[in-house]
Coordinates of C-alpha atoms in Angstrom, one line a residue:
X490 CA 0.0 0.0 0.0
X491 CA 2.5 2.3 0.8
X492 CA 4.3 1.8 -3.0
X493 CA 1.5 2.9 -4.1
X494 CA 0.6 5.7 -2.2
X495 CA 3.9 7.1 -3.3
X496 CA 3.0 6.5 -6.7
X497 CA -0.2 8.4 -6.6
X498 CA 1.3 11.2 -4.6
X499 CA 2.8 12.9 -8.0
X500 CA 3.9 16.0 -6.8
X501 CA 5.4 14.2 -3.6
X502 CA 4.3 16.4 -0.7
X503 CA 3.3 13.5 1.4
X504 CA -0.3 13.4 0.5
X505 CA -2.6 11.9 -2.6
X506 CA -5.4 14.4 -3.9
X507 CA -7.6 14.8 -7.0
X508 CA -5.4 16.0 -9.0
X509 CA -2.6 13.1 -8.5
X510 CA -5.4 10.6 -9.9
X511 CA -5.8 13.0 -12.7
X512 CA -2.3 13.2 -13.3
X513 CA -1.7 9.2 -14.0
X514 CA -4.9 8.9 -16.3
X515 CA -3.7 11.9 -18.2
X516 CA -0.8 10.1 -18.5
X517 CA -2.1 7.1 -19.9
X518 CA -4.2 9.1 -21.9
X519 CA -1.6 10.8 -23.8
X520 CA 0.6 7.5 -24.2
X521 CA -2.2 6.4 -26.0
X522 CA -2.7 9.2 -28.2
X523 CA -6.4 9.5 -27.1
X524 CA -7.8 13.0 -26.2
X525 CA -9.1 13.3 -23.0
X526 CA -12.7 14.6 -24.4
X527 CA -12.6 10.9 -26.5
X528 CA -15.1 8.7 -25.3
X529 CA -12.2 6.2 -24.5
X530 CA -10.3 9.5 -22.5
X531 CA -13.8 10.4 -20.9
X532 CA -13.9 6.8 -19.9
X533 CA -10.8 6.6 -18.1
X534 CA -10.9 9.9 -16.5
X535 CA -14.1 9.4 -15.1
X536 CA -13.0 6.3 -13.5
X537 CA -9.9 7.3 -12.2
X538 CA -12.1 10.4 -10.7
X539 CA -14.6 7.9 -9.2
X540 CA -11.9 5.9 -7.4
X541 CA -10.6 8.8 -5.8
X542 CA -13.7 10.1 -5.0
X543 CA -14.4 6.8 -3.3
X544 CA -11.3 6.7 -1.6
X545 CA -12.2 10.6 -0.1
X546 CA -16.2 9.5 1.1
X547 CA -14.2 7.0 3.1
X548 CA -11.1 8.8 4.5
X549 CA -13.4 11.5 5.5
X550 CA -11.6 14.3 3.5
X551 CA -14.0 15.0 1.3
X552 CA -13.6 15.5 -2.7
X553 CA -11.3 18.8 -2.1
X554 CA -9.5 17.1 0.4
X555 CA -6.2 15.6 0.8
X556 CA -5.2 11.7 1.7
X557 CA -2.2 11.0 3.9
X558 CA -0.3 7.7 4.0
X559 CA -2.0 6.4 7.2
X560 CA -5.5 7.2 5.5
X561 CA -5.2 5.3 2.5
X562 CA -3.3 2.3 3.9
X563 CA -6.6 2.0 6.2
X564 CA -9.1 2.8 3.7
X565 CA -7.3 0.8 1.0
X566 CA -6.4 -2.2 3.5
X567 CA -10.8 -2.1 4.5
X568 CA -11.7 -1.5 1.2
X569 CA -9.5 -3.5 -1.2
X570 CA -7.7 -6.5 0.8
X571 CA -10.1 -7.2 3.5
X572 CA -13.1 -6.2 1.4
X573 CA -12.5 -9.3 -1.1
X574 CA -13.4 -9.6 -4.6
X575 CA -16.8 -7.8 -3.7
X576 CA -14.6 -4.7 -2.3
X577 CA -12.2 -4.9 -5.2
X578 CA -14.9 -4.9 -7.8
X579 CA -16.3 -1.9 -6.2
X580 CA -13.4 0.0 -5.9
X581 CA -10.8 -1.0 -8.5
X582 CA -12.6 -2.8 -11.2
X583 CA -14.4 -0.1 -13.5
X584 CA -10.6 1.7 -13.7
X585 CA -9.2 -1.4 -14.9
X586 CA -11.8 -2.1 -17.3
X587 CA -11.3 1.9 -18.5
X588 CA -7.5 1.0 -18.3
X589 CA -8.4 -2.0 -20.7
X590 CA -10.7 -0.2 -23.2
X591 CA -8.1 2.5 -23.5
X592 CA -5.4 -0.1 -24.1
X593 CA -7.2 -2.0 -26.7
X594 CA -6.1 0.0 -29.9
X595 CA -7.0 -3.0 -32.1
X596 CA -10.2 -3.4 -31.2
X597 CA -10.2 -6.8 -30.0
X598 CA -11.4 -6.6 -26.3
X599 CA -7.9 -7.3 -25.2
X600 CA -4.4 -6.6 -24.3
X601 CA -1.8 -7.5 -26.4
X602 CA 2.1 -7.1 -25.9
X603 CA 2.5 -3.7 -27.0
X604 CA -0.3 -2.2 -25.9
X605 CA 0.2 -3.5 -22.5
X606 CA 4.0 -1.9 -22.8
X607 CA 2.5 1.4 -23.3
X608 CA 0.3 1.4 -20.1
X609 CA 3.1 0.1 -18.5
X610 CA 5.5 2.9 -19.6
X611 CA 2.8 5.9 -18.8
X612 CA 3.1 4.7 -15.4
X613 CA 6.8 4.4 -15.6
X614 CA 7.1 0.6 -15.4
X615 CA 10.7 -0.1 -17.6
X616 CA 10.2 -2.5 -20.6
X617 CA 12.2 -5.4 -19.0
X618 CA 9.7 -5.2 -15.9
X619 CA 6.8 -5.1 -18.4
X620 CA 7.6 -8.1 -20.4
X621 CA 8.3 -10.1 -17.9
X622 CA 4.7 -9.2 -15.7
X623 CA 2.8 -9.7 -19.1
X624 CA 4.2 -13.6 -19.0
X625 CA 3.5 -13.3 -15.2
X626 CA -0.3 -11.9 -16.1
X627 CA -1.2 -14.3 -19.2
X628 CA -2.5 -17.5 -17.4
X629 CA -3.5 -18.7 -20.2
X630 CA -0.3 -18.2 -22.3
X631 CA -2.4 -17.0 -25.3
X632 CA -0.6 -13.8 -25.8
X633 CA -3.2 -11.5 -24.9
X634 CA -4.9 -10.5 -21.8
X635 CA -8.4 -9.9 -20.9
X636 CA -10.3 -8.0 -18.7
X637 CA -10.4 -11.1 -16.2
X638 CA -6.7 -11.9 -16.0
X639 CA -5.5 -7.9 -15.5
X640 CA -8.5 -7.9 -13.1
X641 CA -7.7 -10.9 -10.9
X642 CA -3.2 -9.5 -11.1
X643 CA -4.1 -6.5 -9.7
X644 CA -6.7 -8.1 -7.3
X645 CA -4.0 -10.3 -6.2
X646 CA -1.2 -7.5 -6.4
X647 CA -3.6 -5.4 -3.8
X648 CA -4.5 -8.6 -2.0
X649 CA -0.7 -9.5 -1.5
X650 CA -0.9 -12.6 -3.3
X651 CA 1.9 -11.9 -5.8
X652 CA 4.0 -8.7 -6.5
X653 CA 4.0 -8.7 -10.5
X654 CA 5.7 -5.3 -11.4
X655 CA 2.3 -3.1 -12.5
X656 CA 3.1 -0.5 -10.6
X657 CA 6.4 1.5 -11.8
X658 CA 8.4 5.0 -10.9

């Protein structure tokens, strides 16, 4: 949790905001060449938004507010890890299906090598690291990933089940 607390906090004062779950969706955003007033950019933003604005109702900050480390690690520990697939979906899920859509430049409702590199390097995972957590994330050694497997490597990632590399900087 606390990894990626410091990822969030962009402009490192020690605290997460709006604006630092802005700041990684405009990322990804841009890597993809998308504008954010696409329907895929609206997409992502708006979940992005909703996660933090989830995260704020339940640290008590409010939408203005600011998140310290010892906030999210509760909310995010009560919410995400404790909270099972039931919190996870609630929380986490609609971003990474945004994060998917987004990705998907072919069309084909999944992730394929290069587009997954992409995400991965608008969140400043290195190449090496990304290769080697696609292998980790494709269970089914297709090639590709879905919705399902990104879902259940992140759900495991929050969960503490594995530590594939999604998370970079």
């Amino acid at each position: 949790m606390k990894r990626r607390f410091e990822l969030w906090d962009s402009n490192g004062d020690g605290t997460i905001d709006k604006s630092d779950y802005e700041t990684e969706a405009r990322r990804i955003v841009k890597a993809f060449g998308e504008q954010e007033t696409s329907p895929k950019g609206r997409a992502l933003l708006t979940a992005y938004l909703g996660m933090w604005d989830k995260l704020a109702a339940k640290a008590k900050v409010g939408a203005q507010g600011k998140v310290t480390l010892q906030q999210f690690t509760e909310v995010s520990t009560r919410e995400v890890a404790e909270g099972g697939d039931e919190g996870f979906d609630r929380n986490l899920r609609p971003t990474i299906e945004a994060i998917v859509n987004m990705c998907d430049t072919d069309g084909d409702g999944e992730v394929n090598p290069a587009e997954f590199k992409r995400w991965m390097k608008a969140v400043g995972v290195d190449e090496r690291q990304a290769d080697s957590a696609f292998r980790q994330i494709d269970s089914n050694g297709n090639g590709h990933l879905t919705v399902e497997e990104l879902v259940t490597a992140v759900r495991d990632y929050h969960q503490g089940v594995n530590d594939i590399p999604l998370l970079g900087r």
